[in-house]
Short mmCIF file of C-alpha atoms in Angstrom, two decimals:
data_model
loop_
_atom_site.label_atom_id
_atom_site.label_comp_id
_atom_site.label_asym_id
_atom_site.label_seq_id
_atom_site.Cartn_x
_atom_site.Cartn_y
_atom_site.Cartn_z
CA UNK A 1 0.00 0.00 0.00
CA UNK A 2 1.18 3.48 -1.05
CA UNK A 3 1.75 6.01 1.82
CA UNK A 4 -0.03 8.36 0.77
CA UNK A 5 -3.11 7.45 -2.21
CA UNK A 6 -5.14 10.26 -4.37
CA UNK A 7 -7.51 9.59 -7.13
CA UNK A 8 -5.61 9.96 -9.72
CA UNK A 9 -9.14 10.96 -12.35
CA UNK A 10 -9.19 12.89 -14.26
CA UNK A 11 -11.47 14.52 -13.53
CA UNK A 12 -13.28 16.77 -16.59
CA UNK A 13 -15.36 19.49 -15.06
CA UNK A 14 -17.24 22.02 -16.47
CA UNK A 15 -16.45 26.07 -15.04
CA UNK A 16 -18.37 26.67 -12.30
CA UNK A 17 -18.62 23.28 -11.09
CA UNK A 18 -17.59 22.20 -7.75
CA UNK A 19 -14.60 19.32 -7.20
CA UNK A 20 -13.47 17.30 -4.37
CA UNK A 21 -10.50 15.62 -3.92
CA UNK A 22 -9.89 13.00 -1.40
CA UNK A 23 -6.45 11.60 -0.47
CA UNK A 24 -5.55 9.12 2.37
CA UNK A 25 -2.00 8.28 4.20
CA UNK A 26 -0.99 5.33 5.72
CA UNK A 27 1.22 6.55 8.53
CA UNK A 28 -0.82 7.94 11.50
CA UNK A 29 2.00 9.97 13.03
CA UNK A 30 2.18 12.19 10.18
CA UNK A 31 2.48 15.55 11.03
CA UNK A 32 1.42 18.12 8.49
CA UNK A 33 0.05 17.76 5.68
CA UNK A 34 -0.45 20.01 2.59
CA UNK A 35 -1.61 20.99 -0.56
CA UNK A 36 0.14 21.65 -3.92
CA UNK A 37 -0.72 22.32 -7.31
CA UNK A 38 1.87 21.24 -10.55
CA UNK A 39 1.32 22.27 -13.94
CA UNK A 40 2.53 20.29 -16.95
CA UNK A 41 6.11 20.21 -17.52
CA UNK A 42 6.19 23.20 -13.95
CA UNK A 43 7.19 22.74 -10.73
CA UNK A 44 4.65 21.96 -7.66
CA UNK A 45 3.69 25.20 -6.16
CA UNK A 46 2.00 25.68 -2.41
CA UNK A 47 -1.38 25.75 -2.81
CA UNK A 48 -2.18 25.48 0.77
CA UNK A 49 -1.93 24.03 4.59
CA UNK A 50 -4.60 21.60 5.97
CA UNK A 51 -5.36 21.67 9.35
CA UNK A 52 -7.75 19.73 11.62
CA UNK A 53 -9.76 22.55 12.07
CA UNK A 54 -10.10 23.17 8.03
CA UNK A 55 -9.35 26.18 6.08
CA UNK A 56 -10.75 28.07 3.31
CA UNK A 57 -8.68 30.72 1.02
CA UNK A 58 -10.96 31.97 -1.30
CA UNK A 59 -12.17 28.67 -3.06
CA UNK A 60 -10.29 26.56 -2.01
CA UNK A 61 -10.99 24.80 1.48
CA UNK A 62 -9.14 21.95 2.52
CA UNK A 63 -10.07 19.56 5.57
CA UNK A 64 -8.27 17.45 7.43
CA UNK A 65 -9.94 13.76 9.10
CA UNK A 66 -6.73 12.26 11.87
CA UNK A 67 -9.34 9.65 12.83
CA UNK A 68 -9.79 8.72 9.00
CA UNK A 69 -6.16 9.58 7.77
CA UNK A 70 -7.79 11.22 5.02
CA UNK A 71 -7.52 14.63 3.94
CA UNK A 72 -9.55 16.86 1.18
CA UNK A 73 -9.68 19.64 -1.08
CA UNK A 74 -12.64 21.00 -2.64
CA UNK A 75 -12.81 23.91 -5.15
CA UNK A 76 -15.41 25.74 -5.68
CA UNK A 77 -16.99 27.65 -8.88
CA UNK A 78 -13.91 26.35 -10.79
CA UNK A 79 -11.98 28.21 -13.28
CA UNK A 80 -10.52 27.48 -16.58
CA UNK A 81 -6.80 27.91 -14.32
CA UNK A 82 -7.36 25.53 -12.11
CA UNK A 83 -6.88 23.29 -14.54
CA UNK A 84 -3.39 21.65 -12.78
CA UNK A 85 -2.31 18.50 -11.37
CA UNK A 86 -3.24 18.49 -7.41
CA UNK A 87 -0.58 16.87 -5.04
CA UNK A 88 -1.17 15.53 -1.82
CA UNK A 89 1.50 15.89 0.82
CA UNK A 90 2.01 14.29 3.77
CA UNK A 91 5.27 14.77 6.66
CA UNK A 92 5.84 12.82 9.29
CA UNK A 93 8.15 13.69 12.28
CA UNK A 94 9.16 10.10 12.28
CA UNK A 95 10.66 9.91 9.01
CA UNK A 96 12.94 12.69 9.63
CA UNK A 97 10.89 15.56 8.30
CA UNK A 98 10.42 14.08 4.96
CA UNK A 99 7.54 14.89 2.97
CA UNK A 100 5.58 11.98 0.81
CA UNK A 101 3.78 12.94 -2.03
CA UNK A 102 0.41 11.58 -3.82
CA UNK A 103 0.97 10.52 -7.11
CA UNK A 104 -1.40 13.28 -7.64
CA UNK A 105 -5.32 13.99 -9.34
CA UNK A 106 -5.43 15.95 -12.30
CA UNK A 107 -8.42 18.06 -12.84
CA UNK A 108 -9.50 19.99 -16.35
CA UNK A 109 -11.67 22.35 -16.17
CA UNK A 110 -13.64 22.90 -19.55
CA UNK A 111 -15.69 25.99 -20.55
CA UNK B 1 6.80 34.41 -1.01
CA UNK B 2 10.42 32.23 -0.50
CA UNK B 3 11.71 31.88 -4.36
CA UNK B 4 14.16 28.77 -5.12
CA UNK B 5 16.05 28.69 -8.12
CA UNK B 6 17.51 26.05 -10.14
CA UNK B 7 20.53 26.16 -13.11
CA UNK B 8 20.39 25.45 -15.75
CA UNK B 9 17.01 24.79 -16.41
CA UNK B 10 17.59 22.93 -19.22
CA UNK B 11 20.59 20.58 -20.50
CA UNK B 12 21.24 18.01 -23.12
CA UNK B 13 24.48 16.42 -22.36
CA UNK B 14 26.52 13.27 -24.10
CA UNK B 15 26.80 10.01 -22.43
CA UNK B 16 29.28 9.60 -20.30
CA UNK B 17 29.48 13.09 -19.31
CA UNK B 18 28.74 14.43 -15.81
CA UNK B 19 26.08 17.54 -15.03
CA UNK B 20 25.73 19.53 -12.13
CA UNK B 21 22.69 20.79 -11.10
CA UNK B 22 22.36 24.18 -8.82
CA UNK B 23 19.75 24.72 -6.03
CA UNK B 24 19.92 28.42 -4.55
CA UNK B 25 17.16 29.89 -1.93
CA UNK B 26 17.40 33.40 -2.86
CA UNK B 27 15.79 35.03 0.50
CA UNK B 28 15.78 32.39 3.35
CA UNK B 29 18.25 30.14 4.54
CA UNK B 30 17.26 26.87 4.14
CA UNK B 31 18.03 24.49 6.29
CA UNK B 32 17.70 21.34 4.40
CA UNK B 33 16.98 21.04 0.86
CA UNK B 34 15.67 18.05 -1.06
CA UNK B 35 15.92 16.38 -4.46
CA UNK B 36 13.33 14.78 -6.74
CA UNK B 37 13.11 13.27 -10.40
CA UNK B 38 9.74 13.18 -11.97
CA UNK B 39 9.18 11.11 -14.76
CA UNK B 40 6.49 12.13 -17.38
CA UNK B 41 2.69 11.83 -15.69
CA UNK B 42 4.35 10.20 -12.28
CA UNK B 43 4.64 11.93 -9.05
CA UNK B 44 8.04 13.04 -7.72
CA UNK B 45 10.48 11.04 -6.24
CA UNK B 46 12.62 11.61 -3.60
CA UNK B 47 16.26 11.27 -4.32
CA UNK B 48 17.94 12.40 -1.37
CA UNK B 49 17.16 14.61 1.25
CA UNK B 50 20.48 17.25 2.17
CA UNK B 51 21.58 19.30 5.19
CA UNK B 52 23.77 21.64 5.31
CA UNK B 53 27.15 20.94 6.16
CA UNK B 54 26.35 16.92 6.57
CA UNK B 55 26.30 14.46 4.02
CA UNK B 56 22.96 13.91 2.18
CA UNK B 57 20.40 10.93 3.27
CA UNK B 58 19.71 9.07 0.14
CA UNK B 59 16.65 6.93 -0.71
CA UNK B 60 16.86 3.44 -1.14
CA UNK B 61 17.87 2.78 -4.42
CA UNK B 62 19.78 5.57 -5.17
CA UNK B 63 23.04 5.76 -5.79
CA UNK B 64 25.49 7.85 -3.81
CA UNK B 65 28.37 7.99 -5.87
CA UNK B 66 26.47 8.43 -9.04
CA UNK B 67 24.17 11.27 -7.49
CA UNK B 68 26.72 13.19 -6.08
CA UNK B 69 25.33 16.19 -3.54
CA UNK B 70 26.69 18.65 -1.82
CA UNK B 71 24.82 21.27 0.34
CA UNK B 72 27.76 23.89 0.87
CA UNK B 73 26.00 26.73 2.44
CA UNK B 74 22.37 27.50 4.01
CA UNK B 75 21.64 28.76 0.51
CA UNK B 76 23.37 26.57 -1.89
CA UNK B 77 23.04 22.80 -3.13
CA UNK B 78 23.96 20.62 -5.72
CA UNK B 79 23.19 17.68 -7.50
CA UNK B 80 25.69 16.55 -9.89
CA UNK B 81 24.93 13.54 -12.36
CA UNK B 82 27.91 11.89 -12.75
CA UNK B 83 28.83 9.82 -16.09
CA UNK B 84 25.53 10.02 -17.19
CA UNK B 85 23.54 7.61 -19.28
CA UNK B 86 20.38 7.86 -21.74
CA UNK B 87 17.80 6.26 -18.51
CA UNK B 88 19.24 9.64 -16.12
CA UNK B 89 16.89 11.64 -18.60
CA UNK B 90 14.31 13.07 -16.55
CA UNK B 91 13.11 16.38 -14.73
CA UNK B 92 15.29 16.99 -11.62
CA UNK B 93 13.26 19.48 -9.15
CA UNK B 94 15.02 20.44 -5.49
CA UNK B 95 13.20 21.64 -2.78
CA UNK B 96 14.42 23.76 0.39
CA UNK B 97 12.69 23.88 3.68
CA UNK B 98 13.17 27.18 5.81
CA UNK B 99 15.55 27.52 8.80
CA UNK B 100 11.96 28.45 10.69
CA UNK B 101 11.20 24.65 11.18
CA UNK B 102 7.75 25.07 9.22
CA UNK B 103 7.60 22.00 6.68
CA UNK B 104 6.62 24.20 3.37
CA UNK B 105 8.58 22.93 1.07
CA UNK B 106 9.78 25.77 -1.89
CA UNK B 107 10.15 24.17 -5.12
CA UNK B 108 12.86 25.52 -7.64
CA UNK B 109 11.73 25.16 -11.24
CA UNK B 110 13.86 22.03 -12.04
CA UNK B 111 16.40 20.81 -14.75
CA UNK B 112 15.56 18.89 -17.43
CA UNK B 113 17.90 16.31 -18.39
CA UNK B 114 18.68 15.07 -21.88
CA UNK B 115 21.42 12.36 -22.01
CA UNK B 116 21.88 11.83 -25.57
#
């Protein structure tokens, strides 16, 4: 079993529509856990932190389930940009600060 | 935000030959920086992770003396590819994680490797 598992999709949306991604991790002393965003042939940028008490940045809110080892991402009213590759990432104290990512979920957004 | 850079961002060397790769935090130290390959449509793999002043950790699998790193200062790394072969092709991304202790990684843009 992977350490860390996303849907990989795609998923084909139209604008507007709402998306939500779900990614698990196998190793329950994981620490923090984020949020990145790759387009093709870019590097992964920050998208943003999930916490267990959730957070929202615009339309993006990401939620975070330590009982469930799961974490999510939903977008709202999605744009032709957020068409991207979405990366789960996962670090765990234990494993020296090392961060373990998804193999990722790539999302188009179509008009 | 914290900017990483990454030269050159794109090479196309002969086999055989070795490349070095540079990894530079441009306003933060950084701590520890990291190195990935990503093949097309696959996530990024962890190559080795580097501190500075201490030999890097590398990844099972991965092979010290023919990914040679070296993590001189708290803004400098590099990753050099030494005699290189057609299968080292790939995109080569680092990483560097503030002195602050947060675990945001910054992502350079990465080096993309031809070995004709």
């Amino acid at each position: 079993r992977k350490e860390v598992e996303q849907d990989p999709g795609p998923f084909n949306v139209p604008e507007g529509a709402t998306v939500a991604f779900n990614c698990t991790y196998s190793n329950s002393a994981s620490q923090s856990f984020f949020w990145y965003r790759q387009d093709c042939r870019k590097e992964p940028k920050l998208l943003m932190s999930v916490y267990s008490s959730g957070n929202e940045d615009g339309r993006f809110t990401a939620q975070l389930n330590r009982a469930s080892q799961y974490i999510s991402l939903l977008i709202r009213d999605s744009k032709l940009s957020d068409s991207a590759t979405y990366l789960c990432v996962v670090n765990g104290r234990t494993n020296a600060g090392k961060s373990t990512f998804g193999d990722g979920t790539t999302l188009t957004v179509k008009p | 935000g914290a900017v990483v850079s990454q030269h050159p961002s794109r090479v196309i060397c002969k086999s055989g030959t070795s490349v070095k790769i540079e990894c530079r935090s441009l306003d933060f130290q950084a701590t520890t920086m990291f190195w990935y390959r990503q093949f097309p449509k696959k996530s990024l793999m962890l190559m080795a992770t580097s501190n500075e002043g201490s030999k890097a950790t590398y990844e099972q699998g991965v092979e010290k003396d023919k990914f040679l790193i070296n993590h001189a200062s708290l803004t400098l790394s590099t990753l050099t590819v030494t005699s290189a072969h057609p299968e080292d092709s790939s995109f080569y991304i680092c990483s560097a994680r503030a002195a602050s202790g947060s675990y945001e990684q910054y992502f350079g843009p990465g080096t993309r490797l031809t070995v004709t």
